[in-house]
mmCIF file of C-alpha atoms and ligand atoms in Angstrom:
data_model
loop_
_atom_site.group_PDB
_atom_site.id
_atom_site.type_symbol
_atom_site.label_atom_id
_atom_site.label_comp_id
_atom_site.label_asym_id
_atom_site.label_seq_id
_atom_site.Cartn_x
_atom_site.Cartn_y
_atom_site.Cartn_z
ATOM 1 C CA MET A 2 50.926 1.133 -18.550
ATOM 2 C CA GLN A 3 50.610 3.005 -15.239
ATOM 3 C CA ILE A 4 47.297 3.493 -13.433
ATOM 4 C CA GLY A 5 46.837 6.291 -10.903
ATOM 5 C CA VAL A 6 44.819 5.559 -7.783
ATOM 6 C CA LEU A 7 43.475 8.237 -5.435
ATOM 7 C CA GLY A 8 43.826 6.801 -1.953
ATOM 8 C CA GLY A 9 46.458 4.326 -0.818
ATOM 9 C CA GLY A 10 44.634 2.102 1.680
ATOM 10 C CA GLN A 11 44.126 -1.631 1.625
ATOM 11 C CA LEU A 12 41.684 -1.448 -1.265
ATOM 12 C CA GLY A 13 44.365 0.215 -3.368
ATOM 13 C CA ARG A 14 46.886 -2.345 -2.251
ATOM 14 C CA MET A 15 44.588 -5.164 -3.385
ATOM 15 C CA LEU A 16 43.977 -3.380 -6.713
ATOM 16 C CA ALA A 17 47.725 -3.310 -7.299
ATOM 17 C CA LEU A 18 48.082 -6.977 -6.378
ATOM 18 C CA ALA A 19 45.354 -7.818 -8.929
ATOM 19 C CA GLY A 20 46.926 -5.608 -11.591
ATOM 20 C CA TYR A 21 50.479 -6.960 -11.569
ATOM 21 C CA PRO A 22 49.611 -10.206 -13.419
ATOM 22 C CA LEU A 23 48.081 -7.999 -16.138
ATOM 23 C CA GLY A 24 51.374 -6.123 -16.493
ATOM 24 C CA LEU A 25 49.999 -2.942 -14.951
ATOM 25 C CA ARG A 26 51.937 -0.527 -12.771
ATOM 26 C CA PHE A 27 50.445 1.802 -10.183
ATOM 27 C CA ARG A 28 50.948 5.195 -8.595
ATOM 28 C CA PHE A 29 48.955 6.097 -5.499
ATOM 29 C CA LEU A 30 48.153 9.458 -3.962
ATOM 30 C CA ASP A 31 47.485 9.609 -0.244
ATOM 31 C CA PRO A 32 48.015 12.232 2.446
ATOM 32 C CA VAL A 33 49.542 9.599 4.744
ATOM 33 C CA ALA A 34 53.132 8.445 4.208
ATOM 34 C CA GLU A 35 52.432 5.022 5.794
ATOM 35 C CA ALA A 36 49.492 4.267 3.433
ATOM 36 C CA PRO A 37 49.561 0.446 2.896
ATOM 37 C CA ALA A 38 49.636 0.657 -0.920
ATOM 38 C CA GLY A 39 53.018 2.362 -0.595
ATOM 39 C CA GLN A 40 54.555 -0.968 0.421
ATOM 40 C CA LEU A 41 53.868 -2.248 -3.099
ATOM 41 C CA ALA A 42 53.924 0.693 -5.499
ATOM 42 C CA GLU A 43 54.922 4.283 -6.060
ATOM 43 C CA LEU A 44 53.214 6.536 -3.510
ATOM 44 C CA VAL A 45 52.868 10.290 -3.865
ATOM 45 C CA VAL A 46 52.297 11.740 -0.404
ATOM 46 C CA GLY A 47 50.318 14.965 -0.432
ATOM 47 C CA ASP A 48 47.047 16.751 -0.140
ATOM 48 C CA PHE A 49 44.274 15.886 -2.618
ATOM 49 C CA ASN A 50 43.500 19.606 -2.847
ATOM 50 C CA ASP A 51 46.998 20.708 -3.818
ATOM 51 C CA GLU A 52 47.305 21.288 -7.597
ATOM 52 C CA ALA A 53 51.092 20.874 -7.640
ATOM 53 C CA THR A 54 50.652 17.482 -5.965
ATOM 54 C CA LEU A 55 47.924 16.481 -8.427
ATOM 55 C CA GLU A 56 50.158 17.501 -11.318
ATOM 56 C CA ARG A 57 53.037 15.404 -10.018
ATOM 57 C CA PHE A 58 50.657 12.487 -9.455
ATOM 58 C CA ALA A 59 49.088 12.693 -12.935
ATOM 59 C CA LEU A 60 52.325 12.879 -14.927
ATOM 60 C CA GLY A 61 52.441 10.078 -17.525
ATOM 61 C CA LEU A 62 49.458 8.135 -16.152
ATOM 62 C CA GLU A 63 47.145 6.143 -18.459
ATOM 63 C CA LEU A 64 44.084 6.924 -16.364
ATOM 64 C CA VAL A 65 42.979 7.587 -12.801
ATOM 65 C CA THR A 66 40.658 5.662 -10.517
ATOM 66 C CA TYR A 67 40.004 5.783 -6.778
ATOM 67 C CA GLU A 68 39.832 3.456 -3.843
ATOM 68 C CA PHE A 69 38.558 6.047 -1.366
ATOM 69 C CA GLU A 70 35.172 7.697 -1.810
ATOM 70 C CA ASN A 71 35.916 10.825 0.169
ATOM 71 C CA VAL A 72 38.431 12.122 -2.348
ATOM 72 C CA PRO A 73 37.443 15.791 -2.916
ATOM 73 C CA VAL A 74 35.247 16.002 -6.035
ATOM 74 C CA THR A 75 37.221 19.100 -7.056
ATOM 75 C CA ALA A 76 40.414 16.977 -7.222
ATOM 76 C CA ALA A 77 38.733 14.237 -9.292
ATOM 77 C CA SER A 78 37.223 16.867 -11.625
ATOM 78 C CA TRP A 79 40.579 18.681 -12.005
ATOM 79 C CA LEU A 80 42.151 15.399 -13.059
ATOM 80 C CA ALA A 81 39.181 14.538 -15.354
ATOM 81 C CA GLU A 82 39.915 17.667 -17.406
ATOM 82 C CA ARG A 83 43.354 16.234 -18.166
ATOM 83 C CA LEU A 84 42.942 12.458 -18.419
ATOM 84 C CA GLY A 85 40.378 9.679 -18.021
ATOM 85 C CA VAL A 86 38.952 9.394 -14.481
ATOM 86 C CA TYR A 87 36.816 6.323 -13.747
ATOM 87 C CA PRO A 88 34.273 6.042 -12.168
ATOM 88 C CA PRO A 89 33.037 9.514 -13.209
ATOM 89 C CA PRO A 90 33.459 12.239 -10.548
ATOM 90 C CA ARG A 91 29.652 12.622 -10.559
ATOM 91 C CA ALA A 92 29.436 9.224 -8.828
ATOM 92 C CA LEU A 93 31.703 10.528 -6.049
ATOM 93 C CA GLU A 94 29.571 13.623 -5.695
ATOM 94 C CA VAL A 95 26.389 11.587 -5.267
ATOM 95 C CA ALA A 96 27.948 9.069 -2.872
ATOM 96 C CA GLN A 97 29.576 11.685 -0.627
ATOM 97 C CA ASP A 98 26.363 13.288 0.561
ATOM 98 C CA ARG A 99 23.712 11.019 2.073
ATOM 99 C CA VAL A 100 20.916 13.435 1.099
ATOM 100 C CA ALA A 101 22.079 13.703 -2.543
ATOM 101 C CA GLU A 102 22.482 9.920 -2.596
ATOM 102 C CA LYS A 103 19.013 9.125 -1.265
ATOM 103 C CA THR A 104 17.426 11.779 -3.476
ATOM 104 C CA PHE A 105 19.192 10.201 -6.457
ATOM 105 C CA PHE A 106 17.761 6.759 -5.583
ATOM 106 C CA GLN A 107 14.297 8.200 -5.051
ATOM 107 C CA ARG A 108 14.327 9.872 -8.485
ATOM 108 C CA LEU A 109 15.205 6.520 -10.042
ATOM 109 C CA GLY A 110 12.239 4.941 -8.258
ATOM 110 C CA ILE A 111 14.533 2.876 -6.023
ATOM 111 C CA ALA A 112 13.303 2.215 -2.478
ATOM 112 C CA THR A 113 15.412 3.872 0.214
ATOM 113 C CA PRO A 114 14.771 4.652 3.912
ATOM 114 C CA LEU A 115 12.466 7.592 4.596
ATOM 115 C CA PHE A 116 14.779 10.580 5.194
ATOM 116 C CA TYR A 117 14.753 14.238 6.116
ATOM 117 C CA PRO A 118 17.617 16.769 5.760
ATOM 118 C CA VAL A 119 18.463 18.426 9.095
ATOM 119 C CA LEU A 120 20.351 21.690 9.597
ATOM 120 C CA THR A 121 18.694 23.020 12.746
ATOM 121 C CA ARG A 122 17.239 21.613 15.925
ATOM 122 C CA ASN A 123 13.771 22.495 14.581
ATOM 123 C CA ASP A 124 14.431 20.495 11.415
ATOM 124 C CA LEU A 125 15.192 17.540 13.674
ATOM 125 C CA LEU A 126 11.900 17.914 15.526
ATOM 126 C CA ASP A 127 10.002 18.324 12.224
ATOM 127 C CA GLY A 128 11.760 15.303 10.760
ATOM 128 C CA LEU A 129 10.890 13.160 13.767
ATOM 129 C CA GLU A 130 7.208 13.973 13.189
ATOM 130 C CA ARG A 131 7.613 12.217 9.842
ATOM 131 C CA THR A 132 9.914 9.332 10.710
ATOM 132 C CA GLY A 133 8.633 8.588 14.201
ATOM 133 C CA PHE A 134 10.791 6.480 16.532
ATOM 134 C CA PRO A 135 13.149 4.706 16.291
ATOM 135 C CA ALA A 136 15.166 6.856 13.902
ATOM 136 C CA LEU A 137 18.806 7.466 13.102
ATOM 137 C CA LEU A 138 20.518 10.840 12.950
ATOM 138 C CA LYS A 139 23.634 10.781 10.737
ATOM 139 C CA THR A 140 26.149 13.255 9.386
ATOM 140 C CA ARG A 141 25.507 13.869 5.683
ATOM 141 C CA ARG A 142 29.184 13.593 4.858
ATOM 142 C CA LEU A 143 32.225 11.599 5.940
ATOM 143 C CA GLY A 144 30.344 8.968 7.886
ATOM 144 C CA TYR A 145 31.528 5.396 7.538
ATOM 145 C CA ASP A 146 31.464 2.162 9.533
ATOM 146 C CA GLY A 147 28.672 3.543 11.706
ATOM 147 C CA LYS A 148 30.691 6.654 12.663
ATOM 148 C CA GLY A 149 28.807 9.950 12.881
ATOM 149 C CA GLN A 150 25.491 8.235 13.714
ATOM 150 C CA PHE A 151 23.177 8.577 16.654
ATOM 151 C CA PRO A 152 20.123 6.345 17.251
ATOM 152 C CA LEU A 153 16.964 7.959 18.613
ATOM 153 C CA HIS A 154 14.670 5.550 20.446
ATOM 154 C CA SER A 155 12.367 8.112 22.050
ATOM 155 C CA PRO A 156 11.946 11.909 22.498
ATOM 156 C CA ALA A 157 14.281 11.581 25.511
ATOM 157 C CA ASP A 158 17.195 11.014 23.074
ATOM 158 C CA VAL A 159 16.746 14.251 21.119
ATOM 159 C CA GLU A 160 18.988 16.413 23.307
ATOM 160 C CA ALA A 161 21.821 13.897 23.386
ATOM 161 C CA ALA A 162 21.605 13.377 19.613
ATOM 162 C CA TRP A 163 21.698 17.107 19.005
ATOM 163 C CA THR A 164 24.617 17.603 21.400
ATOM 164 C CA ALA A 165 26.547 14.806 19.655
ATOM 165 C CA LEU A 166 25.992 15.842 16.046
ATOM 166 C CA GLY A 167 24.361 19.322 15.927
ATOM 167 C CA GLY A 168 26.283 21.921 13.925
ATOM 168 C CA HIS A 169 27.015 19.599 10.972
ATOM 169 C CA PRO A 170 24.683 19.132 8.010
ATOM 170 C CA LEU A 171 22.699 16.037 9.017
ATOM 171 C CA ILE A 172 20.174 13.542 7.732
ATOM 172 C CA LEU A 173 17.455 11.938 9.783
ATOM 173 C CA GLU A 174 16.404 8.464 8.670
ATOM 174 C CA ALA A 175 13.515 6.282 9.745
ATOM 175 C CA PHE A 176 14.868 3.086 11.243
ATOM 176 C CA VAL A 177 14.274 0.261 8.757
ATOM 177 C CA PRO A 178 13.186 -2.986 10.405
ATOM 178 C CA PHE A 179 15.124 -5.097 7.910
ATOM 179 C CA GLU A 180 15.373 -8.882 7.950
ATOM 180 C CA ARG A 181 19.001 -8.814 6.866
ATOM 181 C CA GLU A 182 21.682 -6.736 5.216
ATOM 182 C CA LEU A 183 22.824 -7.640 1.736
ATOM 183 C CA SER A 184 25.045 -6.043 -0.855
ATOM 184 C CA ILE A 185 25.520 -6.375 -4.561
ATOM 185 C CA LEU A 186 28.715 -5.702 -6.421
ATOM 186 C CA SER A 187 28.292 -4.818 -10.036
ATOM 187 C CA VAL A 188 30.778 -3.732 -12.655
ATOM 188 C CA ARG A 189 30.526 -1.825 -15.908
ATOM 189 C CA SER A 190 33.324 -1.593 -18.410
ATOM 190 C CA ARG A 191 34.192 1.414 -20.549
ATOM 191 C CA ASN A 192 33.063 -0.756 -23.474
ATOM 192 C CA GLY A 193 29.533 -0.891 -21.932
ATOM 193 C CA GLN A 194 29.691 -4.529 -20.779
ATOM 194 C CA VAL A 195 28.130 -5.162 -17.358
ATOM 195 C CA ALA A 196 28.430 -8.017 -14.874
ATOM 196 C CA PHE A 197 27.036 -8.736 -11.419
ATOM 197 C CA TYR A 198 28.311 -10.781 -8.514
ATOM 198 C CA PRO A 199 25.789 -12.766 -6.483
ATOM 199 C CA LEU A 200 24.123 -11.023 -3.560
ATOM 200 C CA VAL A 201 26.181 -11.192 -0.382
ATOM 201 C CA GLU A 202 24.806 -11.406 3.178
ATOM 202 C CA ASN A 203 26.583 -9.026 5.567
ATOM 203 C CA HIS A 204 26.841 -9.072 9.359
ATOM 204 C CA HIS A 205 28.022 -6.034 11.287
ATOM 205 C CA ALA A 206 29.467 -5.690 14.768
ATOM 206 C CA GLY A 207 29.546 -2.247 16.336
ATOM 207 C CA GLY A 208 28.653 -0.655 12.969
ATOM 208 C CA ILE A 209 31.651 -2.293 11.207
ATOM 209 C CA LEU A 210 31.350 -5.127 8.680
ATOM 210 C CA HIS A 211 32.394 -8.290 10.464
ATOM 211 C CA LYS A 212 31.382 -11.152 8.169
ATOM 212 C CA SER A 213 30.100 -11.647 4.626
ATOM 213 C CA LEU A 214 28.575 -14.820 3.187
ATOM 214 C CA ALA A 215 28.604 -15.402 -0.560
ATOM 215 C CA PRO A 216 26.317 -16.189 -2.150
ATOM 216 C CA ALA A 217 23.784 -14.910 0.420
ATOM 217 C CA PRO A 218 22.111 -18.041 1.836
ATOM 218 C CA ALA A 219 18.490 -18.854 0.949
ATOM 219 C CA THR A 220 18.175 -16.104 -1.645
ATOM 220 C CA PRO A 221 15.542 -16.520 -4.360
ATOM 221 C CA ALA A 222 16.552 -15.743 -7.957
ATOM 222 C CA ARG A 223 13.894 -13.014 -7.917
ATOM 223 C CA LEU A 224 15.879 -11.038 -5.312
ATOM 224 C CA GLN A 225 19.068 -11.344 -7.347
ATOM 225 C CA HIS A 226 17.216 -9.991 -10.399
ATOM 226 C CA GLU A 227 15.823 -7.120 -8.367
ATOM 227 C CA ALA A 228 19.311 -6.224 -7.110
ATOM 228 C CA GLU A 229 20.781 -6.377 -10.606
ATOM 229 C CA HIS A 230 17.983 -4.235 -11.977
ATOM 230 C CA ILE A 231 18.648 -1.585 -9.292
ATOM 231 C CA ALA A 232 22.419 -1.647 -9.914
ATOM 232 C CA LEU A 233 21.926 -1.388 -13.664
ATOM 233 C CA ARG A 234 19.699 1.681 -13.318
ATOM 234 C CA VAL A 235 22.267 3.373 -11.071
ATOM 235 C CA MET A 236 25.203 2.553 -13.379
ATOM 236 C CA GLU A 237 23.385 3.667 -16.515
ATOM 237 C CA LYS A 238 22.198 6.929 -14.957
ATOM 238 C CA LEU A 239 25.766 7.779 -13.876
ATOM 239 C CA ASP A 240 27.401 6.468 -17.065
ATOM 240 C CA TYR A 241 29.370 4.486 -14.540
ATOM 241 C CA VAL A 242 32.661 2.687 -15.169
ATOM 242 C CA GLY A 243 34.246 0.344 -12.610
ATOM 243 C CA VAL A 244 32.993 -1.670 -9.651
ATOM 244 C CA LEU A 245 29.986 -0.262 -7.814
ATOM 245 C CA ALA A 246 28.800 -1.586 -4.451
ATOM 246 C CA LEU A 247 25.237 -1.116 -3.227
ATOM 247 C CA GLU A 248 24.428 -1.763 0.428
ATOM 248 C CA LEU A 249 20.904 -3.106 0.709
ATOM 249 C CA PHE A 250 18.309 -3.907 3.340
ATOM 250 C CA GLU A 251 16.002 -6.860 2.736
ATOM 251 C CA VAL A 252 12.566 -5.806 3.916
ATOM 252 C CA GLU A 253 9.667 -8.255 3.586
ATOM 253 C CA GLY A 254 11.296 -9.920 0.606
ATOM 254 C CA THR A 255 12.124 -6.683 -1.258
ATOM 255 C CA LEU A 256 15.277 -4.570 -1.445
ATOM 256 C CA TRP A 257 15.858 -1.051 -0.188
ATOM 257 C CA VAL A 258 19.134 0.733 -0.912
ATOM 258 C CA ASN A 259 20.957 2.134 2.102
ATOM 259 C CA GLU A 260 23.999 3.507 0.283
ATOM 260 C CA MET A 261 26.394 3.129 -2.582
ATOM 261 C CA ALA A 262 30.172 2.996 -2.738
ATOM 262 C CA PRO A 263 31.710 4.002 -6.085
ATOM 263 C CA ARG A 264 34.680 1.667 -5.653
ATOM 264 C CA VAL A 265 35.693 -1.842 -4.757
ATOM 265 C CA HIS A 266 34.126 -2.793 -1.434
ATOM 266 C CA ASN A 267 34.834 -4.721 1.730
ATOM 267 C CA SER A 268 31.806 -6.964 1.117
ATOM 268 C CA GLY A 269 33.489 -8.055 -2.137
ATOM 269 C CA HIS A 270 36.792 -9.210 -0.654
ATOM 270 C CA TRP A 271 35.603 -12.821 -0.785
ATOM 271 C CA THR A 272 35.891 -12.602 -4.591
ATOM 272 C CA LEU A 273 39.698 -12.802 -4.267
ATOM 273 C CA GLU A 274 39.551 -16.559 -3.888
ATOM 274 C CA GLY A 275 35.805 -17.179 -4.031
ATOM 275 C CA ALA A 276 34.932 -15.953 -7.519
ATOM 276 C CA GLU A 277 36.214 -16.730 -10.980
ATOM 277 C CA THR A 278 37.438 -13.116 -11.280
ATOM 278 C CA SER A 279 38.026 -10.885 -8.265
ATOM 279 C CA GLN A 280 36.345 -7.503 -7.855
ATOM 280 C CA PHE A 281 39.815 -5.927 -8.029
ATOM 281 C CA GLU A 282 40.723 -7.492 -11.367
ATOM 282 C CA ASN A 283 37.281 -6.687 -12.788
ATOM 283 C CA HIS A 284 37.551 -3.080 -11.669
ATOM 284 C CA LEU A 285 40.840 -2.769 -13.564
ATOM 285 C CA ARG A 286 39.435 -4.519 -16.634
ATOM 286 C CA ALA A 287 36.450 -2.136 -16.521
ATOM 287 C CA VAL A 288 38.408 1.107 -16.275
ATOM 288 C CA LEU A 289 40.714 -0.042 -19.072
ATOM 289 C CA GLY A 290 37.772 -0.954 -21.314
ATOM 290 C CA TRP A 291 38.839 -4.584 -21.396
ATOM 291 C CA PRO A 292 36.381 -7.525 -21.417
ATOM 292 C CA LEU A 293 35.097 -8.353 -17.936
ATOM 293 C CA GLY A 294 35.891 -11.656 -16.270
ATOM 294 C CA ALA A 295 33.279 -14.160 -15.115
ATOM 295 C CA THR A 296 31.712 -13.370 -11.741
ATOM 296 C CA ALA A 297 30.637 -16.925 -10.892
ATOM 297 C CA VAL A 298 31.265 -18.150 -7.351
ATOM 298 C CA ARG A 299 33.529 -21.122 -6.842
ATOM 299 C CA GLY A 300 31.498 -23.202 -4.397
ATOM 300 C CA CYS A 301 30.680 -20.804 -1.584
ATOM 301 C CA ALA A 302 32.712 -18.347 0.417
ATOM 302 C CA ALA A 303 32.831 -16.308 3.594
ATOM 303 C CA MET A 304 34.899 -13.292 4.519
ATOM 304 C CA LEU A 305 35.860 -12.400 8.083
ATOM 305 C CA ASN A 306 37.344 -8.987 8.803
ATOM 306 C CA LEU A 307 40.251 -8.712 11.204
ATOM 307 C CA ILE A 308 39.376 -5.630 13.239
ATOM 308 C CA GLY A 309 42.012 -4.383 15.657
ATOM 309 C CA ILE A 310 43.504 -7.859 16.128
ATOM 310 C CA LYS A 311 46.523 -9.665 14.767
ATOM 311 C CA PRO A 312 45.700 -13.382 14.795
ATOM 312 C CA ASP A 313 48.125 -16.256 15.035
ATOM 313 C CA PHE A 314 48.773 -16.648 11.291
ATOM 314 C CA ALA A 315 49.683 -20.343 11.581
ATOM 315 C CA LYS A 316 46.405 -21.150 13.358
ATOM 316 C CA VAL A 317 44.380 -19.333 10.702
ATOM 317 C CA LEU A 318 46.209 -20.941 7.801
ATOM 318 C CA ALA A 319 45.762 -24.381 9.348
ATOM 319 C CA VAL A 320 42.003 -24.131 8.644
ATOM 320 C CA PRO A 321 41.326 -25.819 5.280
ATOM 321 C CA GLY A 322 40.080 -23.316 2.686
ATOM 322 C CA ALA A 323 41.243 -20.247 4.690
ATOM 323 C CA HIS A 324 43.230 -17.494 2.957
ATOM 324 C CA LEU A 325 44.759 -14.707 4.993
ATOM 325 C CA HIS A 326 45.150 -11.131 3.744
ATOM 326 C CA TRP A 327 47.215 -8.889 5.979
ATOM 327 C CA TYR A 328 47.289 -5.211 5.006
ATOM 328 C CA GLY A 329 50.561 -4.210 6.639
ATOM 329 C CA LYS A 330 48.903 -1.637 8.922
ATOM 330 C CA GLU A 331 49.605 -0.877 12.529
ATOM 331 C CA VAL A 332 47.036 -2.692 14.724
ATOM 332 C CA ARG A 333 44.710 -0.264 16.546
ATOM 333 C CA PRO A 334 41.327 -0.848 18.172
ATOM 334 C CA GLY A 335 38.465 -0.720 15.655
ATOM 335 C CA ARG A 336 40.841 -0.620 12.653
ATOM 336 C CA LYS A 337 40.487 -3.024 9.700
ATOM 337 C CA VAL A 338 43.941 -4.583 9.481
ATOM 338 C CA GLY A 339 43.258 -7.679 7.394
ATOM 339 C CA HIS A 340 40.661 -10.223 6.378
ATOM 340 C CA ILE A 341 40.301 -13.939 5.863
ATOM 341 C CA THR A 342 38.498 -15.556 2.954
ATOM 342 C CA LEU A 343 37.171 -19.006 3.576
ATOM 343 C CA ARG A 344 36.163 -21.147 0.642
ATOM 344 C CA ALA A 345 34.229 -24.420 0.674
ATOM 345 C CA GLU A 346 32.318 -26.607 -1.749
ATOM 346 C CA THR A 347 29.034 -26.648 0.228
ATOM 347 C CA PRO A 348 27.258 -24.352 2.744
ATOM 348 C CA ASP A 349 27.618 -27.044 5.437
ATOM 349 C CA ALA A 350 31.374 -27.316 4.881
ATOM 350 C CA LEU A 351 31.578 -23.516 4.983
ATOM 351 C CA GLU A 352 29.723 -23.421 8.298
ATOM 352 C CA ALA A 353 32.082 -26.038 9.757
ATOM 353 C CA GLY A 354 35.099 -24.099 8.470
ATOM 354 C CA LEU A 355 33.760 -20.866 9.997
ATOM 355 C CA ARG A 356 33.485 -22.529 13.414
ATOM 356 C CA ARG A 357 37.105 -23.675 13.142
ATOM 357 C CA LEU A 358 38.178 -20.237 12.038
ATOM 358 C CA GLU A 359 36.352 -18.509 14.875
ATOM 359 C CA ALA A 360 38.096 -20.875 17.317
ATOM 360 C CA ALA A 361 41.453 -20.062 15.671
ATOM 361 C CA LEU A 362 40.758 -16.355 16.143
ATOM 362 C CA ALA A 363 39.653 -16.615 19.772
ATOM 363 C CA PRO A 364 42.166 -15.046 22.175
ATOM 364 C CA ALA A 365 44.327 -17.594 24.042
ATOM 365 C CA THR A 366 42.732 -18.386 27.407
ATOM 366 C CA ASP A 367 45.792 -19.461 29.456
HETATM 367 P P1 AMP B 30 25.700 3.349 7.124
HETATM 368 O O1 AMP B 30 26.844 4.147 7.615
HETATM 369 O O2 AMP B 30 24.591 4.149 6.550
HETATM 370 O O3 AMP B 30 26.156 2.257 6.178
HETATM 371 O O4 AMP B 30 25.085 2.560 8.375
HETATM 372 C C1 AMP B 30 25.834 1.612 9.098
HETATM 373 C C2 AMP B 30 24.904 0.526 9.586
HETATM 374 O O5 AMP B 30 23.860 1.096 10.395
HETATM 375 C C3 AMP B 30 24.157 -0.213 8.484
HETATM 376 O O6 AMP B 30 24.926 -1.242 7.953
HETATM 377 C C4 AMP B 30 22.916 -0.704 9.235
HETATM 378 O O7 AMP B 30 23.233 -1.843 10.015
HETATM 379 C C5 AMP B 30 22.616 0.438 10.168
HETATM 380 N N1 AMP B 30 21.672 1.381 9.553
HETATM 381 C C6 AMP B 30 21.998 2.466 8.820
HETATM 382 N N2 AMP B 30 20.893 3.130 8.425
HETATM 383 C C7 AMP B 30 19.842 2.456 8.892
HETATM 384 C C8 AMP B 30 18.414 2.638 8.848
HETATM 385 N N3 AMP B 30 17.866 3.680 8.205
HETATM 386 N N4 AMP B 30 17.662 1.705 9.455
HETATM 387 C C9 AMP B 30 18.182 0.668 10.114
HETATM 388 N N5 AMP B 30 19.504 0.468 10.231
HETATM 389 C C10 AMP B 30 20.332 1.328 9.627
#
């Protein structure tokens, strides 16, 4: 049985690795010949918008899923007329536009930052009347890892923000004074079964996810229920199939949704060794309509991203409980090239392991 995956990055590569024990085969589509999934599986290199390429990609596939949320909706819809595409292209459409996404949350009664669509400089000034300072100006589309964002601390920043981003469709958001950033990964199978992973605490550096802790420390059961309730509403509204990630802000003990990712997610990489069933395996089970695997955590886990650095593998692997995942990408500044999962039986042991790991990752000083 061969599964088609739109996008051939590290997420696709990890999907393939999770699928091989289940006897699955994969075919990826990516515009880049060096896409990391190509080291493991068939890779069709071509443009997502080219029908001849899509036809070649789709030939003989069981179904199609994606690992990249900026796949053109037209490509996903074209494929959906011919074979099963999961999650539904509608989920892509909502997730690709920050205004559509936040409007969608609002209509479901889900708290989200105050926002204002901005096309002109006047819209920006009007929006700032509503949001006040500080605020964030973001591109509506194609922003990720903090790219395409400009913080506004005072009226003095308006000109610079407009010079940086003006000309694109934008969204202005009130700055949310959150206590911490969390995420929830949920999964819904084609057979209707749903499952939730525990809330994860996320730490960013320079707008890029740096570290995740699972389960999120000191999290009351009430917050987990709230997160699951939000995720369930989103999945049911979209008739969703697959893994869905929601990025959340914790604000005075309640949850606000910042954004959703209709795919497996970086803040779920810890599940590879830290959960009974990984997000990658559960995504595949879901899109195939198979029973979902248990989402329970094994002890506790942390995930550290390797961003623009190649560590000394031996030093990393010498840390008890550390598991290295190297994506086979060229190392460039700011690029996610691998991650480490750290597993421990107790939060204290995890903390001690993290200190050892951080020392193992520190650049040599001599
Ligand atoms: P995003 O691209 O929307 O995921 O934003 C990247 C990061 O910027 C988030 O993980 C937050 O740390 C921060 N951020 C985004 N939007 C807001 C907001 N409205 N208020 C405060 N921080 C934000």
